[in-house]
Amino acid sequence: MTILSFTLILLAGAFLAGLLGSLTGLGGGVVIIPLLTLGFHVDIRYAIGTALIASIATSSGSASAYVKEGITNIRLGMFLEIATTTGAVVGALIAVFIPTNVVAIIFGCVLIFSALMSFRKKSEAISDDDVSKLARDLRLNGTYPSGGEVVSYKVRHVPGGYFMMTFAGVMSGLLGIGSGALKVLAMDNIMRIPFKVSTTTSNFMIGVTAAASAVVYLQRGYVSPGLCMPVVLGVLLGAFGGSRLLVKANTKWLRIVFGVVITFLALQMIYNGLNGKL
Amino acid sequence: MKRLLSKHFWADKDIQQLIGKQLRVGVITSSIIVFLGGVVYLYRHGHEAPNYGTFAGVRQGLDNLPGIFTGIMEGKGMNVIQLGIVLLIATPIIRIGLSVFAFLLEKDYLYVVITLIVLGVITFSMVGGLERL
């Protein structure tokens, strides 16, 4: 295989990843690492660097739209970014000391968790009770537009959410993913933030979190232009196409199919990690 | 100039619009640079065989800014791509910088401090000489 054909196949694969990722809401980054390592036998360290750059691209691209709509809670995002960036730097630092096959196993587990999260029943448990003094002092409570009216919500369990976000940041820095599923878990289940706000705010934070560890990986030589070029362009085009299709498509079946594919890939990552092949 | 610095000129909504626009411009600009670098790279190296199976790090000059610019002067496509990637990494970091400015205008000093902490963490990872570990 020549670099030209390798690049074109990778471009098509990344396009598909971006398209499915945006249609299902799981993000394209999650399949980049298995695509590169299992599909193209790329060393996992190059794959991590590439996936990290791809997640900055998709996150910044879609965040620009959400921020303008006023759904994103910028103060909440900014406050929690202290946790995610600190975690990301720690994750990128400890990555050097962890054998690559262990990284592959951890990655597989997070992938399965993300797939399970996308299947979970969504029951919203937000409230307008102002119970957290910390949330009040930090001005984290907010409002968002929904069908012509303004819905207000109050944030709870700030320390618990902060702790979970630090963990999400470590995973992001270690594995090169946005770890959106962990971020949403922290915001939905612990801090009791409405879905619309938590998904857009999580997406808003992914870019900064990934950038914090990307500077470390870039200096370490993990970020290879030959891989990033087709992957970034493909994922961006796919995500853009997906956002156009989203209105028409029936995402229920897509979500199930994508979830099954991801679980399969995750098991293969874990299997190869246990065998020491990655 | 005075009008630019007054609070009313930069309402909350405008800042959100500005941040949204900056993110989009950053992503579009960097993808164009990556694409142009990609064309040069494929023209020069398209017929060679890819080698990513064993990790050796990127070749010299691609892991630091001065090296990237030197390569661009020599017409290397890979370095042009890498410049686009650096710009992409910078996009959310610039967004943080803009937010400091925005919170300052709103006189929300608590969030000026919080935003500066985030900026500090990123700067630490950038210049902390972490690559020496």
CSV table of C-alpha atoms in Angstrom, one decimal:
chain,number,residue,atom,x,y,z
A,1,MET,CA,0.0,0.0,0.0
A,2,THR,CA,1.3,3.5,-0.9
A,3,ILE,CA,0.8,6.6,1.3
A,4,LEU,CA,-1.7,7.9,-1.2
A,5,SER,CA,-4.1,4.9,-1.0
A,6,PHE,CA,-3.5,4.7,2.8
A,7,THR,CA,-4.5,8.3,3.1
A,8,LEU,CA,-7.6,8.0,0.9
A,9,ILE,CA,-8.9,4.9,2.8
A,10,LEU,CA,-8.3,6.6,6.1
A,11,LEU,CA,-10.1,9.7,4.9
A,12,ALA,CA,-13.1,7.5,4.0
A,13,GLY,CA,-13.0,5.7,7.3
A,14,ALA,CA,-12.8,8.9,9.3
A,15,PHE,CA,-15.6,10.4,7.3
A,16,LEU,CA,-17.8,7.4,8.3
A,17,ALA,CA,-16.7,7.7,11.9
A,18,GLY,CA,-17.6,11.4,12.0
A,19,LEU,CA,-20.9,10.8,10.3
A,20,LEU,CA,-22.0,8.0,12.6
A,21,GLY,CA,-20.5,9.8,15.6
A,22,SER,CA,-22.6,12.9,15.0
A,23,LEU,CA,-25.8,11.0,14.2
A,24,THR,CA,-25.6,9.0,17.3
A,25,GLY,CA,-24.2,11.6,19.6
A,26,LEU,CA,-21.3,9.5,20.6
A,27,GLY,CA,-18.7,11.6,18.8
A,28,GLY,CA,-16.4,10.4,16.0
A,29,GLY,CA,-13.2,10.2,18.2
A,30,VAL,CA,-14.2,7.0,19.9
A,31,VAL,CA,-13.8,4.8,16.8
A,32,ILE,CA,-10.6,6.5,15.5
A,33,ILE,CA,-8.3,4.6,17.9
A,34,PRO,CA,-9.8,1.1,17.0
A,35,LEU,CA,-9.9,2.1,13.3
A,36,LEU,CA,-6.2,3.0,13.4
A,37,THR,CA,-4.9,0.2,15.7
A,38,LEU,CA,-7.1,-2.7,14.7
A,39,GLY,CA,-7.7,-1.7,11.0
A,40,PHE,CA,-4.4,-0.2,10.0
A,41,HIS,CA,-2.0,-1.7,12.6
A,42,VAL,CA,-0.9,1.8,13.7
A,43,ASP,CA,1.0,2.0,17.0
A,44,ILE,CA,-1.5,3.0,19.7
A,45,ARG,CA,0.7,6.0,20.7
A,46,TYR,CA,0.2,7.5,17.2
A,47,ALA,CA,-3.5,6.6,17.4
A,48,ILE,CA,-3.9,8.5,20.7
A,49,GLY,CA,-2.3,11.6,19.3
A,50,THR,CA,-4.4,11.5,16.2
A,51,ALA,CA,-7.7,10.9,18.1
A,52,LEU,CA,-6.9,13.8,20.4
A,53,ILE,CA,-6.5,16.2,17.5
A,54,ALA,CA,-9.7,14.9,15.9
A,55,SER,CA,-11.7,15.5,19.1
A,56,ILE,CA,-10.5,19.1,19.3
A,57,ALA,CA,-11.7,19.6,15.7
A,58,THR,CA,-15.2,18.1,16.1
A,59,SER,CA,-15.7,19.7,19.6
A,60,SER,CA,-14.8,23.2,18.5
A,61,GLY,CA,-16.7,22.9,15.3
A,62,SER,CA,-20.0,21.9,16.9
A,63,ALA,CA,-19.5,24.1,20.0
A,64,SER,CA,-19.5,27.2,17.8
A,65,ALA,CA,-23.2,26.5,16.9
A,66,TYR,CA,-24.4,25.6,20.5
A,67,VAL,CA,-22.7,28.6,22.1
A,68,LYS,CA,-24.5,30.9,19.7
A,69,GLU,CA,-27.9,29.4,20.6
A,70,GLY,CA,-27.3,30.1,24.3
A,71,ILE,CA,-27.8,26.6,25.5
A,72,THR,CA,-24.2,26.1,26.8
A,73,ASN,CA,-23.6,27.1,30.4
A,74,ILE,CA,-20.3,28.9,29.9
A,75,ARG,CA,-19.7,29.6,33.6
A,76,LEU,CA,-20.3,26.0,34.5
A,77,GLY,CA,-18.1,24.9,31.6
A,78,MET,CA,-15.3,27.2,32.6
A,79,PHE,CA,-15.4,26.2,36.3
A,80,LEU,CA,-15.3,22.5,35.5
A,81,GLU,CA,-12.5,23.0,33.0
A,82,ILE,CA,-10.2,23.6,35.9
A,83,ALA,CA,-10.9,20.0,36.8
A,84,THR,CA,-10.8,18.5,33.3
A,85,THR,CA,-7.6,20.3,32.3
A,86,THR,CA,-5.8,19.4,35.5
A,87,GLY,CA,-6.9,15.8,35.0
A,88,ALA,CA,-5.8,15.9,31.3
A,89,VAL,CA,-2.3,17.0,32.1
A,90,VAL,CA,-2.0,14.3,34.8
A,91,GLY,CA,-3.4,11.7,32.4
A,92,ALA,CA,-0.9,12.7,29.7
A,93,LEU,CA,2.0,12.6,32.3
A,94,ILE,CA,1.1,9.1,33.6
A,95,ALA,CA,0.6,7.8,30.1
A,96,VAL,CA,4.4,7.4,29.7
A,97,PHE,CA,4.6,5.0,32.6
A,98,ILE,CA,1.7,2.8,31.6
A,99,PRO,CA,2.4,-0.1,29.2
A,100,THR,CA,0.5,0.4,25.9
A,101,ASN,CA,-1.4,-2.9,26.3
A,102,VAL,CA,-2.8,-1.7,29.6
A,103,VAL,CA,-3.8,1.6,27.9
A,104,ALA,CA,-5.6,-0.6,25.3
A,105,ILE,CA,-7.5,-2.5,28.0
A,106,ILE,CA,-8.6,0.7,29.8
A,107,PHE,CA,-9.6,2.2,26.5
A,108,GLY,CA,-11.8,-0.9,25.8
A,109,CYS,CA,-13.5,-0.6,29.2
A,110,VAL,CA,-14.3,3.2,28.7
A,111,LEU,CA,-15.6,2.4,25.2
A,112,ILE,CA,-18.0,-0.3,26.5
A,113,PHE,CA,-19.1,2.2,29.2
A,114,SER,CA,-19.8,4.8,26.5
A,115,ALA,CA,-21.9,2.4,24.5
A,116,LEU,CA,-23.9,1.4,27.6
A,117,MET,CA,-24.4,5.1,28.4
A,118,SER,CA,-26.0,5.7,25.0
A,119,PHE,CA,-28.5,2.9,25.6
A,120,ARG,CA,-29.6,4.1,29.0
A,121,LYS,CA,-33.1,5.3,29.6
A,122,LYS,CA,-33.2,9.0,29.8
A,123,SER,CA,-35.2,10.2,32.7
A,124,GLU,CA,-34.6,13.8,33.6
A,125,ALA,CA,-34.4,14.6,37.3
A,126,ILE,CA,-33.8,18.3,37.3
A,127,SER,CA,-35.2,20.6,39.9
A,128,ASP,CA,-35.5,24.2,40.6
A,129,ASP,CA,-34.7,23.8,44.4
A,130,ASP,CA,-31.9,26.1,45.3
A,131,VAL,CA,-30.1,23.8,47.7
A,132,SER,CA,-26.4,24.2,46.9
A,133,LYS,CA,-24.7,27.2,48.4
A,134,LEU,CA,-21.5,26.5,46.4
A,135,ALA,CA,-23.5,26.5,43.1
A,136,ARG,CA,-25.0,29.9,44.2
A,137,ASP,CA,-21.7,31.4,45.1
A,138,LEU,CA,-20.1,30.2,41.9
A,139,ARG,CA,-23.1,31.4,39.9
A,140,LEU,CA,-23.5,28.0,38.2
A,141,ASN,CA,-27.3,28.0,38.1
A,142,GLY,CA,-28.7,29.0,34.7
A,143,THR,CA,-31.4,29.0,32.2
A,144,TYR,CA,-31.8,27.7,28.6
A,145,PRO,CA,-34.2,28.3,25.8
A,146,SER,CA,-36.6,25.4,25.0
A,147,GLY,CA,-39.4,25.7,22.5
A,148,GLY,CA,-39.9,29.4,22.9
A,149,GLU,CA,-39.7,29.5,26.7
A,150,VAL,CA,-36.9,29.9,29.1
A,151,VAL,CA,-36.3,27.0,31.5
A,152,SER,CA,-34.3,27.6,34.7
A,153,TYR,CA,-32.3,25.0,36.6
A,154,LYS,CA,-30.2,24.7,39.7
A,155,VAL,CA,-27.0,22.8,40.0
A,156,ARG,CA,-26.3,20.3,42.8
A,157,HIS,CA,-23.4,18.3,44.3
A,158,VAL,CA,-20.7,20.6,43.0
A,159,PRO,CA,-17.7,18.8,44.8
A,160,GLY,CA,-18.9,15.4,43.5
A,161,GLY,CA,-19.3,16.7,40.0
A,162,TYR,CA,-15.9,18.3,40.2
A,163,PHE,CA,-14.2,15.1,41.3
A,164,MET,CA,-15.9,13.1,38.5
A,165,MET,CA,-14.8,15.7,36.0
A,166,THR,CA,-11.2,15.4,37.2
A,167,PHE,CA,-11.5,11.6,36.5
A,168,ALA,CA,-13.0,12.3,33.0
A,169,GLY,CA,-10.0,14.6,32.4
A,170,VAL,CA,-7.4,12.0,33.4
A,171,MET,CA,-9.1,9.5,31.0
A,172,SER,CA,-9.1,12.0,28.3
A,173,GLY,CA,-5.4,12.8,28.7
A,174,LEU,CA,-4.5,9.1,29.0
A,175,LEU,CA,-6.5,7.8,26.1
A,176,GLY,CA,-6.7,10.7,23.8
A,177,ILE,CA,-10.5,10.8,23.7
A,178,GLY,CA,-13.0,13.5,24.6
A,179,SER,CA,-14.6,11.2,27.3
A,180,GLY,CA,-17.9,12.9,26.7
A,181,ALA,CA,-19.8,10.0,28.2
A,182,LEU,CA,-18.0,10.5,31.6
A,183,LYS,CA,-18.6,14.3,31.5
A,184,VAL,CA,-22.3,13.8,30.8
A,185,LEU,CA,-22.5,11.3,33.6
A,186,ALA,CA,-21.0,13.8,36.0
A,187,MET,CA,-23.3,16.6,34.9
A,188,ASP,CA,-26.6,14.6,34.5
A,189,ASN,CA,-26.5,12.1,37.3
A,190,ILE,CA,-24.5,14.0,39.9
A,191,MET,CA,-25.0,17.7,39.3
A,192,ARG,CA,-28.6,17.2,38.0
A,193,ILE,CA,-28.2,19.4,34.9
A,194,PRO,CA,-30.7,19.1,32.0
A,195,PHE,CA,-29.6,16.9,29.1
A,196,LYS,CA,-29.5,19.7,26.5
A,197,VAL,CA,-27.3,21.8,28.8
A,198,SER,CA,-25.0,18.9,29.8
A,199,THR,CA,-24.4,17.6,26.3
A,200,THR,CA,-23.6,21.0,24.9
A,201,THR,CA,-21.5,22.1,27.9
A,202,SER,CA,-19.6,18.8,27.8
A,203,ASN,CA,-18.9,19.3,24.1
A,204,PHE,CA,-17.8,22.9,24.8
A,205,MET,CA,-15.3,21.6,27.4
A,206,ILE,CA,-13.8,18.7,25.3
A,207,GLY,CA,-11.8,21.1,23.1
A,208,VAL,CA,-10.0,22.7,25.9
A,209,THR,CA,-9.5,19.5,27.8
A,210,ALA,CA,-8.0,17.8,24.7
A,211,ALA,CA,-5.8,20.9,24.0
A,212,ALA,CA,-4.3,20.7,27.5
A,213,SER,CA,-2.9,17.2,26.8
A,214,ALA,CA,-2.4,17.7,23.1
A,215,VAL,CA,0.5,20.2,23.7
A,216,VAL,CA,2.2,17.5,25.8
A,217,TYR,CA,1.6,14.8,23.1
A,218,LEU,CA,2.8,17.1,20.3
A,219,GLN,CA,6.1,17.7,22.1
A,220,ARG,CA,6.4,14.0,22.7
A,221,GLY,CA,6.1,13.2,18.9
A,222,TYR,CA,2.7,11.4,19.1
A,223,VAL,CA,1.0,13.8,16.7
A,224,SER,CA,1.9,12.6,13.2
A,225,PRO,CA,0.8,14.9,10.4
A,226,GLY,CA,0.5,12.0,7.9
A,227,LEU,CA,-2.2,10.5,10.1
A,228,CYS,CA,-3.9,13.7,11.4
A,229,MET,CA,-4.4,15.1,7.9
A,230,PRO,CA,-6.9,12.5,6.6
A,231,VAL,CA,-8.4,11.9,10.0
A,232,VAL,CA,-9.1,15.5,10.9
A,233,LEU,CA,-10.5,16.4,7.5
A,234,GLY,CA,-12.6,13.2,7.3
A,235,VAL,CA,-14.1,13.5,10.7
A,236,LEU,CA,-14.9,17.1,10.2
A,237,LEU,CA,-16.6,16.5,6.9
A,238,GLY,CA,-18.5,13.5,8.4
A,239,ALA,CA,-19.7,15.5,11.4
A,240,PHE,CA,-20.8,18.3,9.2
A,241,GLY,CA,-22.7,15.9,7.0
A,242,GLY,CA,-24.2,14.3,10.0
A,243,SER,CA,-25.6,17.5,11.4
A,244,ARG,CA,-27.3,18.1,8.1
A,245,LEU,CA,-28.8,14.6,8.0
A,246,LEU,CA,-29.8,14.6,11.7
A,247,VAL,CA,-33.2,16.2,11.0
A,248,LYS,CA,-34.3,13.5,8.7
A,249,ALA,CA,-32.7,10.3,9.9
A,250,ASN,CA,-34.2,7.8,12.3
A,251,THR,CA,-31.4,7.6,14.8
A,252,LYS,CA,-32.8,4.8,17.0
A,253,TRP,CA,-31.6,1.9,14.8
A,254,LEU,CA,-28.4,3.7,13.9
A,255,ARG,CA,-27.6,4.1,17.6
A,256,ILE,CA,-28.2,0.4,18.3
A,257,VAL,CA,-26.0,-0.7,15.3
A,258,PHE,CA,-23.2,1.8,16.3
A,259,GLY,CA,-23.4,0.7,19.9
A,260,VAL,CA,-23.0,-2.9,18.9
A,261,VAL,CA,-20.1,-2.1,16.6
A,262,ILE,CA,-18.4,-0.1,19.4
A,263,THR,CA,-18.8,-2.9,21.9
A,264,PHE,CA,-17.3,-5.3,19.4
A,265,LEU,CA,-14.3,-3.0,18.8
A,266,ALA,CA,-13.9,-2.5,22.6
A,267,LEU,CA,-13.8,-6.3,23.2
A,268,GLN,CA,-11.2,-6.7,20.5
A,269,MET,CA,-9.1,-3.9,22.0
A,270,ILE,CA,-9.3,-5.6,25.4
A,271,TYR,CA,-8.5,-9.0,23.9
A,272,ASN,CA,-5.5,-7.7,22.0
A,273,GLY,CA,-4.4,-5.8,25.1
A,274,LEU,CA,-4.5,-8.9,27.2
A,275,ASN,CA,-2.5,-10.8,24.6
A,276,GLY,CA,0.1,-7.9,24.5
A,277,LYS,CA,-0.5,-7.4,20.8
A,278,LEU,CA,-1.2,-3.7,21.1
B,1,MET,CA,-12.1,53.1,21.8
B,2,LYS,CA,-14.1,54.1,24.8
B,3,ARG,CA,-17.2,52.6,23.2
B,4,LEU,CA,-15.4,49.3,22.7
B,5,LEU,CA,-14.6,49.1,26.4
B,6,SER,CA,-18.0,49.9,27.7
B,7,LYS,CA,-20.1,47.2,29.2
B,8,HIS,CA,-23.1,47.9,27.1
B,9,PHE,CA,-21.3,47.5,23.9
B,10,TRP,CA,-20.3,44.0,24.7
B,11,ALA,CA,-23.5,42.4,26.0
B,12,ASP,CA,-23.5,38.8,27.1
B,13,LYS,CA,-25.0,37.8,23.8
B,14,ASP,CA,-22.3,39.5,21.8
B,15,ILE,CA,-19.6,37.7,23.7
B,16,GLN,CA,-21.3,34.3,22.9
B,17,GLN,CA,-21.5,35.3,19.3
B,18,LEU,CA,-17.9,36.3,19.3
B,19,ILE,CA,-16.7,33.0,20.9
B,20,GLY,CA,-18.9,31.0,18.5
B,21,LYS,CA,-17.4,32.8,15.6
B,22,GLN,CA,-13.8,32.5,16.8
B,23,LEU,CA,-14.2,28.8,17.2
B,24,ARG,CA,-15.6,28.4,13.7
B,25,VAL,CA,-13.0,30.6,12.1
B,26,GLY,CA,-10.2,28.7,13.9
B,27,VAL,CA,-11.5,25.3,12.8
B,28,ILE,CA,-12.0,26.4,9.1
B,29,THR,CA,-8.7,28.1,8.9
B,30,SER,CA,-6.8,25.2,10.3
B,31,SER,CA,-8.5,22.7,8.1
B,32,ILE,CA,-7.7,24.7,5.0
B,33,ILE,CA,-4.0,24.8,6.0
B,34,VAL,CA,-4.1,21.0,6.8
B,35,PHE,CA,-5.6,20.4,3.4
B,36,LEU,CA,-3.1,22.5,1.5
B,37,GLY,CA,-0.2,20.8,3.4
B,38,GLY,CA,-1.8,17.4,2.6
B,39,VAL,CA,-1.8,18.1,-1.1
B,40,VAL,CA,1.9,19.0,-1.0
B,41,TYR,CA,2.7,16.0,1.2
B,42,LEU,CA,0.9,13.6,-1.1
B,43,TYR,CA,2.5,15.0,-4.2
B,44,ARG,CA,6.0,14.6,-2.7
B,45,HIS,CA,5.5,11.3,-0.8
B,46,GLY,CA,2.3,9.7,-2.1
B,47,HIS,CA,4.1,6.8,-3.7
B,48,GLU,CA,6.1,5.8,-0.7
B,49,ALA,CA,5.0,3.2,1.9
B,50,PRO,CA,3.4,4.3,5.2
B,51,ASN,CA,5.2,3.2,8.3
B,52,TYR,CA,3.3,3.6,11.6
B,53,GLY,CA,3.5,0.1,12.9
B,54,THR,CA,6.4,0.8,15.3
B,55,PHE,CA,6.5,3.9,17.4
B,56,ALA,CA,9.5,6.1,16.7
B,57,GLY,CA,8.0,9.6,17.3
B,58,VAL,CA,7.6,12.1,14.5
B,59,ARG,CA,10.7,13.1,12.6
B,60,GLN,CA,12.8,15.9,13.8
B,61,GLY,CA,11.3,19.4,13.4
B,62,LEU,CA,7.7,18.4,13.7
B,63,ASP,CA,7.5,18.6,17.5
B,64,ASN,CA,8.3,22.2,18.1
B,65,LEU,CA,7.2,25.5,16.5
B,66,PRO,CA,10.6,26.8,15.2
B,67,GLY,CA,11.2,23.4,13.6
B,68,ILE,CA,7.8,23.5,11.9
B,69,PHE,CA,8.5,26.9,10.4
B,70,THR,CA,11.9,25.9,9.2
B,71,GLY,CA,10.3,23.0,7.3
B,72,ILE,CA,7.7,25.2,5.8
B,73,MET,CA,10.4,27.4,4.3
B,74,GLU,CA,11.9,24.2,2.8
B,75,GLY,CA,8.5,23.5,1.2
B,76,LYS,CA,7.7,20.4,3.3
B,77,GLY,CA,4.0,19.5,3.2
B,78,MET,CA,4.2,17.7,6.6
B,79,ASN,CA,5.3,20.9,8.3
B,80,VAL,CA,2.4,22.8,6.7
B,81,ILE,CA,0.0,20.2,8.0
B,82,GLN,CA,1.6,20.4,11.4
B,83,LEU,CA,1.1,24.2,11.4
B,84,GLY,CA,-2.6,23.7,10.8
B,85,ILE,CA,-2.7,21.2,13.7
B,86,VAL,CA,-1.0,23.7,16.0
B,87,LEU,CA,-3.6,26.3,15.0
B,88,LEU,CA,-6.3,23.8,15.7
B,89,ILE,CA,-4.9,23.1,19.2
B,90,ALA,CA,-4.7,26.8,19.8
B,91,THR,CA,-8.3,27.4,18.8
B,92,PRO,CA,-9.9,26.4,22.2
B,93,ILE,CA,-7.0,28.0,24.0
B,94,ILE,CA,-7.6,31.3,22.3
B,95,ARG,CA,-11.3,30.9,23.3
B,96,ILE,CA,-10.1,30.8,27.0
B,97,GLY,CA,-8.2,34.0,26.4
B,98,LEU,CA,-11.2,35.7,24.9
B,99,SER,CA,-13.3,34.6,27.9
B,100,VAL,CA,-10.9,36.4,30.3
B,101,PHE,CA,-11.6,39.6,28.4
B,102,ALA,CA,-15.3,38.9,28.4
B,103,PHE,CA,-15.6,38.3,32.1
B,104,LEU,CA,-13.4,41.3,32.8
B,105,LEU,CA,-15.8,43.5,30.9
B,106,GLU,CA,-18.7,42.0,32.8
B,107,LYS,CA,-16.8,42.9,36.0
B,108,ASP,CA,-17.2,39.2,37.0
B,109,TYR,CA,-13.9,39.0,38.8
B,110,LEU,CA,-14.5,35.6,40.3
B,111,TYR,CA,-14.7,34.2,36.7
B,112,VAL,CA,-11.7,36.2,35.6
B,113,VAL,CA,-9.7,34.3,38.2
B,114,ILE,CA,-11.3,30.9,37.4
B,115,THR,CA,-10.5,31.4,33.7
B,116,LEU,CA,-7.0,32.5,34.4
B,117,ILE,CA,-6.5,29.3,36.4
B,118,VAL,CA,-7.5,27.2,33.4
B,119,LEU,CA,-5.2,29.2,31.2
B,120,GLY,CA,-2.4,28.7,33.8
B,121,VAL,CA,-2.9,24.9,33.8
B,122,ILE,CA,-2.6,24.8,30.0
B,123,THR,CA,0.4,27.1,30.0
B,124,PHE,CA,2.0,24.9,32.6
B,125,SER,CA,1.6,21.8,30.4
B,126,MET,CA,2.9,23.8,27.4
B,127,VAL,CA,6.1,25.3,28.8
B,128,GLY,CA,6.6,23.2,31.9
B,129,GLY,CA,9.3,21.2,30.1
B,130,LEU,CA,7.1,18.1,30.5
B,131,GLU,CA,8.6,16.4,27.5
B,132,ARG,CA,11.8,16.0,29.4
B,133,LEU,CA,10.1,13.5,31.8
